[in-house]
Short mmCIF file of C-alpha atoms and ligand atoms in Angstrom, two decimals:
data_model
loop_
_atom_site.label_atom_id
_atom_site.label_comp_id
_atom_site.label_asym_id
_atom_site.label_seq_id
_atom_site.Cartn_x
_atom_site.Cartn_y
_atom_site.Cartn_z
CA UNK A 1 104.72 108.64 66.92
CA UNK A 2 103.73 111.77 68.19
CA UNK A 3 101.20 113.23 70.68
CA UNK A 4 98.05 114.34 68.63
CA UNK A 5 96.17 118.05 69.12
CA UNK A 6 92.64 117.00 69.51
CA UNK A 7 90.18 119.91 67.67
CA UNK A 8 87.11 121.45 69.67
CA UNK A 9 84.78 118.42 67.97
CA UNK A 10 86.83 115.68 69.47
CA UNK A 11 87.59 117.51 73.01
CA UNK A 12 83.74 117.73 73.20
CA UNK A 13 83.50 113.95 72.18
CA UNK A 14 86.27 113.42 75.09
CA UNK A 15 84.21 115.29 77.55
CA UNK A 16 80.94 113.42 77.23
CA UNK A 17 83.37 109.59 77.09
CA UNK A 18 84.97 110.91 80.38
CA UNK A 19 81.87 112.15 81.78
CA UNK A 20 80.18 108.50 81.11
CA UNK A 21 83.02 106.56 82.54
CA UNK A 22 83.06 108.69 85.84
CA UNK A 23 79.38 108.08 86.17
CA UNK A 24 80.10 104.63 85.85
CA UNK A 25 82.46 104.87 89.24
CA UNK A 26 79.64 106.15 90.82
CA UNK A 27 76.58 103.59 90.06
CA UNK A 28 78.85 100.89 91.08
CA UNK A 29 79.24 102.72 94.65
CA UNK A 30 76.86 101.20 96.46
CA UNK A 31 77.42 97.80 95.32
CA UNK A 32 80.86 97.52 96.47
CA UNK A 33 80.17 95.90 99.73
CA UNK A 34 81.08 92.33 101.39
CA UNK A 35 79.92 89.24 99.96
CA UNK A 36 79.57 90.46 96.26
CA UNK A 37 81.67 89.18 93.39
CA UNK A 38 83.75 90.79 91.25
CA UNK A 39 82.06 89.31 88.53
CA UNK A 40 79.02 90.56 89.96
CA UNK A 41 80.21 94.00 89.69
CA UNK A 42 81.62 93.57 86.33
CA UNK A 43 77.79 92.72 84.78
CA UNK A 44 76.23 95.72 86.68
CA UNK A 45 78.59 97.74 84.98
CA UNK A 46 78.56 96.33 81.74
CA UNK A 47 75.19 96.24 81.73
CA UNK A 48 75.18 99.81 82.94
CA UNK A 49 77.37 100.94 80.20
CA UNK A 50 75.72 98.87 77.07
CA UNK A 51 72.20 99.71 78.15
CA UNK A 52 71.49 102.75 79.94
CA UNK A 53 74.60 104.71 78.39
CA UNK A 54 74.32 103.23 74.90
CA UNK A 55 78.57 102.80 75.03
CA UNK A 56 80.75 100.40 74.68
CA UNK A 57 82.93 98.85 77.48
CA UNK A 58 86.69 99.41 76.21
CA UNK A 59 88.45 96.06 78.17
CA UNK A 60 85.93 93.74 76.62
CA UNK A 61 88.26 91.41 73.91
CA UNK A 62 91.35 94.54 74.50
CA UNK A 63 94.21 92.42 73.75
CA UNK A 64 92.73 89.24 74.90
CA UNK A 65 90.94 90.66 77.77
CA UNK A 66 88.03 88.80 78.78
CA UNK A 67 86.18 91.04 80.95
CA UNK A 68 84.51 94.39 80.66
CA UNK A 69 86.01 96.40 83.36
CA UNK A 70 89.39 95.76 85.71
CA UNK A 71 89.52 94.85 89.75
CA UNK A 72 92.06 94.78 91.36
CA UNK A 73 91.91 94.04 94.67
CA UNK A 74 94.59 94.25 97.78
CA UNK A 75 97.95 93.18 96.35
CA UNK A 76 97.04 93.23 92.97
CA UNK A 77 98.90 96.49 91.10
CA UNK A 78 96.39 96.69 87.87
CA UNK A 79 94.27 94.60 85.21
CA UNK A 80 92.52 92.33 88.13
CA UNK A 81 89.93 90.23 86.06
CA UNK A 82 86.82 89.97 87.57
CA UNK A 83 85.93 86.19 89.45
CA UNK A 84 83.97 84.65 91.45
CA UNK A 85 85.81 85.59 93.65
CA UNK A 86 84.06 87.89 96.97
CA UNK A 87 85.23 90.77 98.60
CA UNK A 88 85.45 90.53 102.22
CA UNK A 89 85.27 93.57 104.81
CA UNK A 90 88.77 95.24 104.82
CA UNK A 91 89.52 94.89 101.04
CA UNK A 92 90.74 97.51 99.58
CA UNK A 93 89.62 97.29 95.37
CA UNK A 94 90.67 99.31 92.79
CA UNK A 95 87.70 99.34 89.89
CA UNK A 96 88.98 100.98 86.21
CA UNK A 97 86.38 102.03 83.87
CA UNK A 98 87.35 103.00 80.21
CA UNK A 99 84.11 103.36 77.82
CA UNK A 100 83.81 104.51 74.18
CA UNK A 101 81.19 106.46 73.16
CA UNK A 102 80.62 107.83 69.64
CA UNK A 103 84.19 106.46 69.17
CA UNK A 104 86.18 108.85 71.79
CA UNK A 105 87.47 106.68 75.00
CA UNK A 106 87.29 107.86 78.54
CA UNK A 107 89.28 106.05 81.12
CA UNK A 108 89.29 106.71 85.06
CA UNK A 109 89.50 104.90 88.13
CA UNK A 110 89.32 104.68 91.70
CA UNK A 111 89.93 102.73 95.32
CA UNK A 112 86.93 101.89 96.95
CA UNK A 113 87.00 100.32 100.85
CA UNK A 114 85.13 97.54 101.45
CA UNK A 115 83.29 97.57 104.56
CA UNK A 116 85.92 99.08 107.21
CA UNK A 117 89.87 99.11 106.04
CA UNK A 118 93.15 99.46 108.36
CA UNK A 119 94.41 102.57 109.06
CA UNK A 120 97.41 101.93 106.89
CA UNK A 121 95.36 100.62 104.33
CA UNK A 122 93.69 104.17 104.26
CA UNK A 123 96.64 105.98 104.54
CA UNK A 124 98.22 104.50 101.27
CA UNK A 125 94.89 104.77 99.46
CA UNK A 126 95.01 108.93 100.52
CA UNK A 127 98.93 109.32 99.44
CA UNK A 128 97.99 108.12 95.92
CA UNK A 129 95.19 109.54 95.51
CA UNK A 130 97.50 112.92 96.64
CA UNK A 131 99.53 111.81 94.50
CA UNK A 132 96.87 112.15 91.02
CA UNK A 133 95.87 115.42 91.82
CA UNK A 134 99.35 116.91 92.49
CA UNK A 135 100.35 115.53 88.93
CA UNK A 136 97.54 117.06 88.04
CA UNK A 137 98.32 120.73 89.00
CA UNK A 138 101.02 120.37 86.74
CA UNK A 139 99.29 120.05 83.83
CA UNK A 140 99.63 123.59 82.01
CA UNK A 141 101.04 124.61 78.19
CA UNK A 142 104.95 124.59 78.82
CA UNK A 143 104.82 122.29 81.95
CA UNK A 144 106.75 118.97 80.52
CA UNK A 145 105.84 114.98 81.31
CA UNK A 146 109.16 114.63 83.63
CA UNK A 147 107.40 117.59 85.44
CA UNK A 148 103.98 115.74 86.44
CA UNK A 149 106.35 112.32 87.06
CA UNK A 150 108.57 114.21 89.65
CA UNK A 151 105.47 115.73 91.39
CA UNK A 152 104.15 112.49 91.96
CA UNK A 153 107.44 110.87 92.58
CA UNK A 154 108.28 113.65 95.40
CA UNK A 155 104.92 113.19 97.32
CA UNK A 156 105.01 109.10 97.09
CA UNK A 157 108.92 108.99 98.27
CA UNK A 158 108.98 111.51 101.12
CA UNK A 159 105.42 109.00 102.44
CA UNK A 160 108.00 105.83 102.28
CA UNK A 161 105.70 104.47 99.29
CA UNK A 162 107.12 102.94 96.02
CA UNK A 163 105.52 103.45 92.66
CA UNK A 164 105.36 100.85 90.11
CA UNK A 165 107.44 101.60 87.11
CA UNK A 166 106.36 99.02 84.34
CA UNK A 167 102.52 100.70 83.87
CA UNK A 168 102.02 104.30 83.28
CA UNK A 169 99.75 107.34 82.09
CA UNK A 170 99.05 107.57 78.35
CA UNK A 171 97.44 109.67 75.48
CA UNK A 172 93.81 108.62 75.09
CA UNK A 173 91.24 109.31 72.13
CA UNK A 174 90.12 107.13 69.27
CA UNK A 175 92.73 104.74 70.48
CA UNK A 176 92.60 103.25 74.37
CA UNK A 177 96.17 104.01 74.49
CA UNK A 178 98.42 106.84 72.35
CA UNK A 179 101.07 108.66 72.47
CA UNK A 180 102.48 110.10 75.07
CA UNK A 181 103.93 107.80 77.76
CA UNK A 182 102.93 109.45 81.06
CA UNK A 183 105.45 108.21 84.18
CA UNK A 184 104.43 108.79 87.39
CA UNK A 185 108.23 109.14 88.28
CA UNK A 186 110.77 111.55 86.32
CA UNK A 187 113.17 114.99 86.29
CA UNK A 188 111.45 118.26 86.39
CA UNK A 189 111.61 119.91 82.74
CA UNK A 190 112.63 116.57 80.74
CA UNK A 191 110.30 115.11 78.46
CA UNK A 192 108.20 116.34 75.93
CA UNK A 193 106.08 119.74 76.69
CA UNK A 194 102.65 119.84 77.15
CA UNK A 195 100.44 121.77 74.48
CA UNK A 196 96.64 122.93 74.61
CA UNK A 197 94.62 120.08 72.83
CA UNK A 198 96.51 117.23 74.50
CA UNK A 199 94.39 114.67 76.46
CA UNK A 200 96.35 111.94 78.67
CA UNK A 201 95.71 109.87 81.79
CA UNK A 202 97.44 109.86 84.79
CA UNK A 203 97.22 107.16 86.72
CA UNK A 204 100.13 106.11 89.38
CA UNK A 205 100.17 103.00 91.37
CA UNK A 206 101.77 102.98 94.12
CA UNK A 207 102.95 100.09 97.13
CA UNK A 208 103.28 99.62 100.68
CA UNK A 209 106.67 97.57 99.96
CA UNK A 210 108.91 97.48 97.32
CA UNK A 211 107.62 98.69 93.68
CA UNK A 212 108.30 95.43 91.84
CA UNK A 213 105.67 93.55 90.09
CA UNK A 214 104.87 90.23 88.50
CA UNK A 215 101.94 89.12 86.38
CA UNK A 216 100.24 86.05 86.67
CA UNK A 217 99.72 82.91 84.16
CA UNK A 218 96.59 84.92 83.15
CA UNK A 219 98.84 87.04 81.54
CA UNK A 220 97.28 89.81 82.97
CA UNK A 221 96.64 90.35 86.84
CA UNK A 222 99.66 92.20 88.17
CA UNK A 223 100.22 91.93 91.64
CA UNK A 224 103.53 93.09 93.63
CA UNK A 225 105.91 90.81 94.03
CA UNK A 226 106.30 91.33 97.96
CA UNK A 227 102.33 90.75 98.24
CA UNK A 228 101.91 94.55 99.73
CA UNK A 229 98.78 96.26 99.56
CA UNK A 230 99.00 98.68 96.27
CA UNK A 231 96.78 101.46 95.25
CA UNK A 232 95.59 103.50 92.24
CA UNK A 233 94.01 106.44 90.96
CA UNK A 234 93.09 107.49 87.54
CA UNK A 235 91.84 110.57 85.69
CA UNK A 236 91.47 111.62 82.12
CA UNK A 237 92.72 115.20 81.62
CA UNK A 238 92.82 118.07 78.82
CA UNK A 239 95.46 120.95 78.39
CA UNK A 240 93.83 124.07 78.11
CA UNK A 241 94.92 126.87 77.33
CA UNK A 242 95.21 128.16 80.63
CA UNK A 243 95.87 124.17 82.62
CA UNK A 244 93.67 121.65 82.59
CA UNK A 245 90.15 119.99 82.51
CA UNK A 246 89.64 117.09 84.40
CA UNK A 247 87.26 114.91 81.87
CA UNK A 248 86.44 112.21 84.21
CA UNK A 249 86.06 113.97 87.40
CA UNK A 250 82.93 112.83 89.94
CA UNK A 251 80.34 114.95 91.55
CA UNK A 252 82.22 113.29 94.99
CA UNK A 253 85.20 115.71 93.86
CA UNK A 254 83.83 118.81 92.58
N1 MF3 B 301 92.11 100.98 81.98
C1 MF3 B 301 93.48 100.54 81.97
C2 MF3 B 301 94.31 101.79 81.84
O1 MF3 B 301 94.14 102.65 82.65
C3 MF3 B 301 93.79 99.59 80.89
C4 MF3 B 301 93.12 98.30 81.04
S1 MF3 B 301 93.55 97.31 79.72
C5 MF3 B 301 92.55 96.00 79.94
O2 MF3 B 301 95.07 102.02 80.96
F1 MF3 B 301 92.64 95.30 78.88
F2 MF3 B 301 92.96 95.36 81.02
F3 MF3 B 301 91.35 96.43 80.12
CO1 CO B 302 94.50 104.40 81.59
CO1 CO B 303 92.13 102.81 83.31
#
């Protein structure tokens, strides 16, 4: 396989999927507050995304999976299925939004406190968060993959944090997940180079303790195998000409 060039048509298709999805981060907002469930939040936003964006929620029936967005709260790494489950004050909860509109996915997420966290709690939430946007500022024609890996590797490492290995960045466009496989660890200048026209997430996870994971006989919650605390952050981004467009950036960040 190989990483595809998207043409103006489909980046513009990109930017309005990416532009849905991070408006999607921001509706749920004020909702994510003690005492709601996480299946609660998953029919706001699936309502949110059917109805008033006239999209289509990506995780619904992916592979199996029966919900229509991820949550994944405390130790869990990735791919929480909403429960019944509440949160409680000091959760932290990751909430991942991918939506298709006029067949073009956009995928982004982001950490959300619940009520008050613990000051370490914060702390690893900011590092990874750091950690997205310095991959980020990689992202120019000639940069490479191992480049934006070793960026985020550097800043994680030198904070005492691990970052999980088995779940990366990928391509994104008329398929959830392409071509390339974006690490959020690697050597600067190995891996493939990075062209105008590419569109990829990046997305690193990163834990308090030690980076190794299990998933549970859901097949899909992955949780660290030390029960830390783990954290994510996701964006959808285009190579320009010049660097990069963020597609699913929030008003929060601009
Ligand atoms: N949104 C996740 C990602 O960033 C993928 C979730 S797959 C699902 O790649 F099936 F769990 F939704
Ligand atoms: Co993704
Ligand atoms: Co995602």
């Amino acid at each position: 396989m190989s990483i595809s060039i998207k043409n103006e048509a489909e980046i513009n298709k990109m930017r309005i999927a990416g532009k849905l999805a991070a408006e999607v981060l921001e509706m749920i907002e004020p909702h994510v507050i003690p005492g709601i469930t996480t299946n609660e939040l998953d029919q706001i936003c699936h309502d949110y995304i059917v109805n008033d964006q006239q999209a289509i929620p990506a995780p619904l029936n992916y592979r199996g999976f029966p919900k229509s967005i991820c949550t994944s709260i405390n130790q869990t790494i990735c791919h929480g299925i909403p429960s019944e489950k509440k949160l409680k004050k000091g959760d932290i909860i990751n909430i991942d939004i991918t939506v298709i509109k006029d067949e073009y996915h956009g995928d982004t997420s982001k950490m959300f406190c619940v009520g008050a966290s613990s000051q370490h709690a914060k702390r690893l939430i900011d590092i990874t968060q750091e950690c997205l946007f310095l991959g980020i500022e990689q992202v120019k024609p000639g940069t490479t993959l191992g480049d934006i890996g070793h960026a985020i590797q550097t800043h994680a490492e030198s904070n005492r944090y691990s970052i999980v290995r088995e779940f990366c960045g990928h391509g994104i466009g008329k398929n959830f997940h392409e071509d390339p496989h974006v690490m959020h660890f690697g050597k600067p200048g190995e891996g493939d180079i990075l062209e105008a026209g590419m569109i990829f997430t990046i997305e690193p996870m990163l834990n308090i303790g030690k980076r190794h994971m299990k998933v549970l006989k859901d097949g899909w919650t992955a949780v660290t195998k030390d029960r830390s605390l783990s954290a994510q952050w996701e964006h959808t981004i285009l190579v320009t000409p010049t660097g990069h467009e963020v597609l699913t950036l929030r008003k929060e960040e601009m």
